[in-house]
Coordinates of C-alpha atoms and ligand atoms in Angstrom, one line a residue:
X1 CA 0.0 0.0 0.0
X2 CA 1.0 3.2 -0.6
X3 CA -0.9 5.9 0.0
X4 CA -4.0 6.0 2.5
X5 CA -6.7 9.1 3.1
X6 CA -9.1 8.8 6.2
X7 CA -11.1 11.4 6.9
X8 CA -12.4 13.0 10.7
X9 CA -15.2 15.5 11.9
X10 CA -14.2 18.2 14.2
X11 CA -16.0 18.4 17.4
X12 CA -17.2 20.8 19.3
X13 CA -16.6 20.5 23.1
X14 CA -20.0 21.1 25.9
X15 CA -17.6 20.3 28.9
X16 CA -14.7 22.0 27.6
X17 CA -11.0 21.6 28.0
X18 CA -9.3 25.0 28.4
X19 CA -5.6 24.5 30.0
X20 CA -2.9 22.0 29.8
X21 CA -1.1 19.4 32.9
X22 CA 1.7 18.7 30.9
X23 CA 2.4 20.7 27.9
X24 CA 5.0 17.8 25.9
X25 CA 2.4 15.1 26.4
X26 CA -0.2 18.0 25.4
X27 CA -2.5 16.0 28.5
X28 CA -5.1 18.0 29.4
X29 CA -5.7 19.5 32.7
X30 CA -9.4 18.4 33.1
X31 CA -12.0 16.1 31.4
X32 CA -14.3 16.9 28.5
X33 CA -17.1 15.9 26.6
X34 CA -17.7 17.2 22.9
X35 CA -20.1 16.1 19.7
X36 CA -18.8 15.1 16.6
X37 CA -19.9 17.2 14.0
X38 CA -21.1 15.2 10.8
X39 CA -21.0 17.9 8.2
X40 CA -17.5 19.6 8.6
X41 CA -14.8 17.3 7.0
X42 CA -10.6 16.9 7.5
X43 CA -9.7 15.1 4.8
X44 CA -5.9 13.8 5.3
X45 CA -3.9 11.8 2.6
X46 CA -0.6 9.9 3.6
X47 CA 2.3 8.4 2.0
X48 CA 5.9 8.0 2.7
X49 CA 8.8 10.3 1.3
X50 CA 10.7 7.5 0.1
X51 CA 14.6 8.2 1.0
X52 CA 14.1 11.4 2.7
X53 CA 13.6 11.7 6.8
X54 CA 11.7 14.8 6.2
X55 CA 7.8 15.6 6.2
X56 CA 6.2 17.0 4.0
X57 CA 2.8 18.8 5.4
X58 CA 0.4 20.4 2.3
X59 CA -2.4 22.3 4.0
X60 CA -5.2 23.1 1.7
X61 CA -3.2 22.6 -1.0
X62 CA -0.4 25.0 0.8
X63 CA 3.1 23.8 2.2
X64 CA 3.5 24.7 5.7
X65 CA 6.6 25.9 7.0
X66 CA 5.6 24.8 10.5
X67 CA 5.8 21.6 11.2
X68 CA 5.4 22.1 15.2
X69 CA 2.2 20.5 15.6
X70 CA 2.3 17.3 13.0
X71 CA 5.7 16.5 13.8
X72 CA 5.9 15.6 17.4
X73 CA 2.9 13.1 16.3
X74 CA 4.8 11.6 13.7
X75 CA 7.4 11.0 15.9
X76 CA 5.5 8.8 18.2
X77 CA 3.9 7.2 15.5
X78 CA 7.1 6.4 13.7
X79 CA 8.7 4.9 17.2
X80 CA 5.5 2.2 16.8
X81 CA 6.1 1.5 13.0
X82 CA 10.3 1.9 13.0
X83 CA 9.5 4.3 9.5
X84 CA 12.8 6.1 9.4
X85 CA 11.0 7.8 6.1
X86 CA 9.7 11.2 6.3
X87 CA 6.2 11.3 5.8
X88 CA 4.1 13.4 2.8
X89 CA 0.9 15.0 4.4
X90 CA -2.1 16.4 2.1
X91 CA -5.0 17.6 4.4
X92 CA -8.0 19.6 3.1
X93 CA -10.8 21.4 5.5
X94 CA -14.1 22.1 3.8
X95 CA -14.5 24.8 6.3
X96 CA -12.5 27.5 8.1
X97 CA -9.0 26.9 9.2
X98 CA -7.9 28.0 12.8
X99 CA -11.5 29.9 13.4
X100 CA -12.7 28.2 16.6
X101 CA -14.2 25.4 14.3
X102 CA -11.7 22.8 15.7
X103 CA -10.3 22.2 13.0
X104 CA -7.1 20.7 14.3
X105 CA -8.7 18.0 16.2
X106 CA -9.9 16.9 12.5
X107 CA -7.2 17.3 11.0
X108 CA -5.2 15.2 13.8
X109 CA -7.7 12.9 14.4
X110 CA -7.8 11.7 10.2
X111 CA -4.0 12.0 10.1
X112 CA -3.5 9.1 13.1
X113 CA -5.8 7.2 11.7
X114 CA -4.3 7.1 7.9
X115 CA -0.8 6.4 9.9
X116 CA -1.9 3.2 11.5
X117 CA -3.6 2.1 8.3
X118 CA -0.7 3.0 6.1
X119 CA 1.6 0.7 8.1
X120 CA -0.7 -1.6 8.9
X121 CA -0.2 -1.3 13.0
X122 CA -3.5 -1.6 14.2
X123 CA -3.1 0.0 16.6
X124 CA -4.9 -0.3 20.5
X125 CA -7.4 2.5 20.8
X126 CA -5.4 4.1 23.9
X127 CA -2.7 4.2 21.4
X128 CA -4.9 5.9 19.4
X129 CA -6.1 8.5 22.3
X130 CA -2.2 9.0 23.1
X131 CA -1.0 9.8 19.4
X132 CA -4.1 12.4 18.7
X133 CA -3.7 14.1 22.2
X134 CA 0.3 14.9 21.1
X135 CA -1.1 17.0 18.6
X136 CA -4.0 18.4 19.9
X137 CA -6.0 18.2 23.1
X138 CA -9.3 17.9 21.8
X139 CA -7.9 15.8 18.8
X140 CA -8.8 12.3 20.6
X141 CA -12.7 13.0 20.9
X142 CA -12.4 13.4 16.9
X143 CA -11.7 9.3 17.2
X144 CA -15.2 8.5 18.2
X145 CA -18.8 9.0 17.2
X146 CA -21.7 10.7 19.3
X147 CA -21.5 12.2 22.7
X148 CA -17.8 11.9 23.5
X149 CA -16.1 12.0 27.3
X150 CA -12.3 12.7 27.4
X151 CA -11.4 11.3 30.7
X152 CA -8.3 12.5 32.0
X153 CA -8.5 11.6 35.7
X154 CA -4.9 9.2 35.9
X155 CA -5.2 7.6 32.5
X156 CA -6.5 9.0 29.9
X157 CA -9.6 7.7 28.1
X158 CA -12.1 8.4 25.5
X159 CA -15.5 6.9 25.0
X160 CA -18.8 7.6 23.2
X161 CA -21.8 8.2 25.9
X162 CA -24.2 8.0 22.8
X163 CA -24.4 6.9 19.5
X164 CA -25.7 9.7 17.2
X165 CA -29.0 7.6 16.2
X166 CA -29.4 7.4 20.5
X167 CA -29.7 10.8 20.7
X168 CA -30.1 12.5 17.0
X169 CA -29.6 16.2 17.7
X170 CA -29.3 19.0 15.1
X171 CA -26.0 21.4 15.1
X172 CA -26.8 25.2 14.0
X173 CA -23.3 26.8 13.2
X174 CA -23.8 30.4 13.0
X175 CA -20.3 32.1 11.1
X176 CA -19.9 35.6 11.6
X177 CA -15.8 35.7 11.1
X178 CA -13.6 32.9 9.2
X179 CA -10.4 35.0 9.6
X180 CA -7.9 32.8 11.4
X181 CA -7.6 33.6 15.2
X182 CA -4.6 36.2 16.5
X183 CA -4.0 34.1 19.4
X184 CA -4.0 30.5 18.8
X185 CA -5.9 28.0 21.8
X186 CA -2.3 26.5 22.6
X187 CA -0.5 30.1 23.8
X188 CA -4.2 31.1 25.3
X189 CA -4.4 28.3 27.4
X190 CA -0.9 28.5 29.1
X191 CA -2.0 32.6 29.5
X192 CA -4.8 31.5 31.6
X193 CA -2.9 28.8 33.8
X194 CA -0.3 30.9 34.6
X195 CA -2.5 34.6 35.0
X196 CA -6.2 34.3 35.7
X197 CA -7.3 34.3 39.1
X198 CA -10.3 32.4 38.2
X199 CA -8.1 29.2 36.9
X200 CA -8.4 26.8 39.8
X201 CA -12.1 27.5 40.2
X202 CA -12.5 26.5 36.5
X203 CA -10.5 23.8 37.2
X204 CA -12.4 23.0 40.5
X205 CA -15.6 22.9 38.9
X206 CA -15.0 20.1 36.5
X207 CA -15.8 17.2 37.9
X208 CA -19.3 18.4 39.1
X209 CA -19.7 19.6 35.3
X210 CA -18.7 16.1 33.7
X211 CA -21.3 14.3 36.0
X212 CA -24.3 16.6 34.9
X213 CA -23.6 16.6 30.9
X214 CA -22.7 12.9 31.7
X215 CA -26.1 11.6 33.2
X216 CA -27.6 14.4 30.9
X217 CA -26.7 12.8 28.1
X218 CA -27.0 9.4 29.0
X219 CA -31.2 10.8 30.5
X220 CA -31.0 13.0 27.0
X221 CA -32.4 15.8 29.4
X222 CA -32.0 18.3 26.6
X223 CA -32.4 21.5 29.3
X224 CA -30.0 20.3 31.8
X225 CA -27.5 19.4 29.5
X226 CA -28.1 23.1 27.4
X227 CA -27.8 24.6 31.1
X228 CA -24.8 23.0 32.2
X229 CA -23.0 23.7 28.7
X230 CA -23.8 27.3 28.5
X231 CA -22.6 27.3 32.4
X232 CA -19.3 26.2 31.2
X233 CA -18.7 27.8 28.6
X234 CA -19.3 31.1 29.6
X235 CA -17.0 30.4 32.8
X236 CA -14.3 29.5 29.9
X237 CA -14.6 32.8 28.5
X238 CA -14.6 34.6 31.7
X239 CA -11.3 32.5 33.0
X240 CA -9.8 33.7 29.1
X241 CA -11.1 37.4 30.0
X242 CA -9.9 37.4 33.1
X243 CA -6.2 36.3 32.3
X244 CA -3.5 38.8 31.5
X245 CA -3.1 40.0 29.0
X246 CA -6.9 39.6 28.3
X247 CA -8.2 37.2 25.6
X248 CA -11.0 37.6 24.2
X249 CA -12.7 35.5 21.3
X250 CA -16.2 36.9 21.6
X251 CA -17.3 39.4 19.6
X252 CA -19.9 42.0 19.1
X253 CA -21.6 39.3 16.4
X254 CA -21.3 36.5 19.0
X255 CA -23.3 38.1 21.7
X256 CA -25.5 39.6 19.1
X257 CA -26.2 35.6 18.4
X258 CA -26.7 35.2 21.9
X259 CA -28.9 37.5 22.7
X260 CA -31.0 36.1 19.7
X261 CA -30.7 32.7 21.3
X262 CA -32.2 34.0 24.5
X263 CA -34.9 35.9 22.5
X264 CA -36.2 32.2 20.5
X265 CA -35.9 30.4 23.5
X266 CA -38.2 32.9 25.7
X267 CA -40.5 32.3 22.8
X268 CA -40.9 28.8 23.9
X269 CA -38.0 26.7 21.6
X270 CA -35.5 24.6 23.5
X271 CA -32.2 25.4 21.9
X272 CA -28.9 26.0 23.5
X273 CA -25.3 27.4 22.3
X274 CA -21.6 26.8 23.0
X275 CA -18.2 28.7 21.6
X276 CA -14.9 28.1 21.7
X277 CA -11.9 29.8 20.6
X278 CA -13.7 32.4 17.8
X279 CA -16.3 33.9 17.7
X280 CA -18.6 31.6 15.7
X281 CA -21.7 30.5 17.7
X282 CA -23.0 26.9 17.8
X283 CA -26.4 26.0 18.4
X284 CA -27.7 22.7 19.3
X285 CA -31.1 22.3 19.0
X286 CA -33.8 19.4 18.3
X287 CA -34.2 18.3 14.6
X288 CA -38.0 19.9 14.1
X289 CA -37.1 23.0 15.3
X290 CA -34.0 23.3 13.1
X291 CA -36.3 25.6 10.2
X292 CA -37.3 28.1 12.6
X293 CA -33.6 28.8 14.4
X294 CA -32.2 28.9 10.9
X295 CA -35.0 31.1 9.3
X296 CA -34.2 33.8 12.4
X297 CA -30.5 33.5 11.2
X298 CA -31.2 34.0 8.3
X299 CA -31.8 37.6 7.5
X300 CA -29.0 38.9 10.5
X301 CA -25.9 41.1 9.1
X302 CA -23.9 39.8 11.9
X303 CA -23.6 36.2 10.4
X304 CA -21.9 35.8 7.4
X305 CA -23.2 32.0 6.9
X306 CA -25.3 28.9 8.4
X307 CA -23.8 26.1 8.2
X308 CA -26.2 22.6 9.3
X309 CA -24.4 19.5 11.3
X310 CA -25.7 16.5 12.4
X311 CA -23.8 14.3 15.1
X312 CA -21.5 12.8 13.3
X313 CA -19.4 9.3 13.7
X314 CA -15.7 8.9 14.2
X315 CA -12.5 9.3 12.1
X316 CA -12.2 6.6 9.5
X317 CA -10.1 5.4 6.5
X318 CA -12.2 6.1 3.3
X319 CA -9.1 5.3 0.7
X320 CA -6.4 2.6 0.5
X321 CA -4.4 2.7 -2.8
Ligands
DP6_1 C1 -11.8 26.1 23.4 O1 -7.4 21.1 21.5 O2 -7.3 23.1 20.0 O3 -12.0 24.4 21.7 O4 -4.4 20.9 22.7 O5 -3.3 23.1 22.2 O6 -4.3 21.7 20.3 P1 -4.4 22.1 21.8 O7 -5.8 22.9 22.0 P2 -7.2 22.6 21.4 O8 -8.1 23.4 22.4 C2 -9.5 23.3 22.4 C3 -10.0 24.4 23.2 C4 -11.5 24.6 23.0 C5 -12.3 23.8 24.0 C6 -12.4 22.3 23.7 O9 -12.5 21.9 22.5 O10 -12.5 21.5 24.7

């Protein structure tokens, strides 16, 4: 075989993960739980660069000069397979790059998985976890289907709470800015460890969190788990606010969306939001009322698109050649 391409969903966290333990091993400093996003696609081809130890990484169709993130994941994977070959990388997003759409945990997720199919390892799924986590925190829920826990309480571990048939929710993606983000989630999260006041409370407050969205999910008590992930992540945003210097990925379009949220659910529709690390806003939100969130999108100058998700399933290889 010589050449593989698998492809991942990015996923976008409820419980979120905002601050490292251990910044070689990339291990996160607190548990998560995320939902794969069906319609947003990394694509990531693989082969080897026969005779050369160095890798090659094409990002939408551009050569990177950086290497910082792939590389360190290529090296653990090439410990497991005894490659001393550099490795050629193609991946392709078919939505923004680096705009709080997660799309490294994609693109790391579909790049593990071509790895261990290109050298055949077969690798054991906590193999798996480790290998995606080197290159992104978030990267290892990208592995799995459904409602997705990121257990990092002494070993790590990833499982799906739900399938996406258990509970089949819809994902409202509101875009209001695709530029790529000043400060990246890696140099924001070390910010906050070491300079917001409000870090260890954040920190404190995780297990408690994981429990509720947990047993939410696993009830599919659709208010308590929209409470307890709005409750998180606007304690994220306040724990980036509060750090120094200040970051701040919200912007006047984001809370516009918000304050549009609020206004459709005092109107009687259950929907709730999350946001991460740009300013786009993503609603969840039950399948029939999917038309009426999107028609009040629709007409707002402060988003630039809509894009519709499903829960998606897990990274996978879709070509061997
Ligand atoms: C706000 O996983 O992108 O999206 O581990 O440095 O690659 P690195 O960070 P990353 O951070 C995700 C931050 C977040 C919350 C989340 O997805 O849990």
């Amino acid at each position: 075989m010589s050449e593989v391409t698998a492809i991942a969903h990015p996923n976008f966290a409820l419980i979120k993960y905002w601050g490292k333990e251990d910044t070689i091993s990339n291990k996160p400093a607190m548990s998560s739980i995320s939902l794969t996003v069906d319609s947003l696609i990394s694509t990531t081809n693989i082969s080897i660069n026969k005779g050369s130890a160095e890798n090659i990484w094409m990002l939408n169709e551009k050569e990177q000069n950086d290497l910082a993130r792939i590389n360190p994941v290529l090296k653990y994977l090439n410990n497991i397979s005894k490659n001393n070959n550099g490795c050629i990388i193609k991946s392709e997003n078919n939505f923004p790059t680096s705009a709080g759409l997660a799309s490294s945990a994609s693109g790391i997720a579909s790049l593990v998985i071509a790895y261990d199919q290109l050298f055949k390892l077969d690798m054991q799924f906590d193999q798996l976890v480790e290998a995606s986590m080197i290159g992104s925190g978030s990267a290892p829920r990208s592995l799995l289907s459904g409602f997705v826990i990121l257990n990092v309480e002494d070993q790590v571990t990833s499982q799906t709470i739900l399938e996406p048939e258990e509970w089949p929710l819809s994902i409202i993606i509101c875009i209001t800015d695709e530029k790529e983000k000043i400060i990246s989630s890696r140099e924001g999260m070390e910010i906050s460890r070491n300079t917001s006041p409000l870090y260890q409370s954040w920190l404190d407050s995780n297990k408690k969190d994981i429990q509720i969205a947990k047993s939410a999910i696993i009830e599919k008590n659709f208010r308590r788990l929209g409470e307890v992930a709005e409750r998180n992540c606007y304690l994220m945003h306040e724990v980036m606010r509060t750090s120094s210097p200040k970051i701040s990925y919200m912007t006047e379009s984001t809370n516009k969306c918000i304050k549009e949220i609020n206004t459709i659910r005092d109107d009687g529709t259950d929907l709730f939001f999350t946001i991460d690390a740009g300013p786009q806003v993503k609603i969840i939100c039950k399948p029939d009322d999917k038309d009426l969130i999107k028609t009040n999108f629709s007409n707002k100058p402060y988003v630039t698109k809509i894009v519709e998700a499903n829960i998606g399933l897990g990274a996978r290889v879709i070509y061997e050649g």
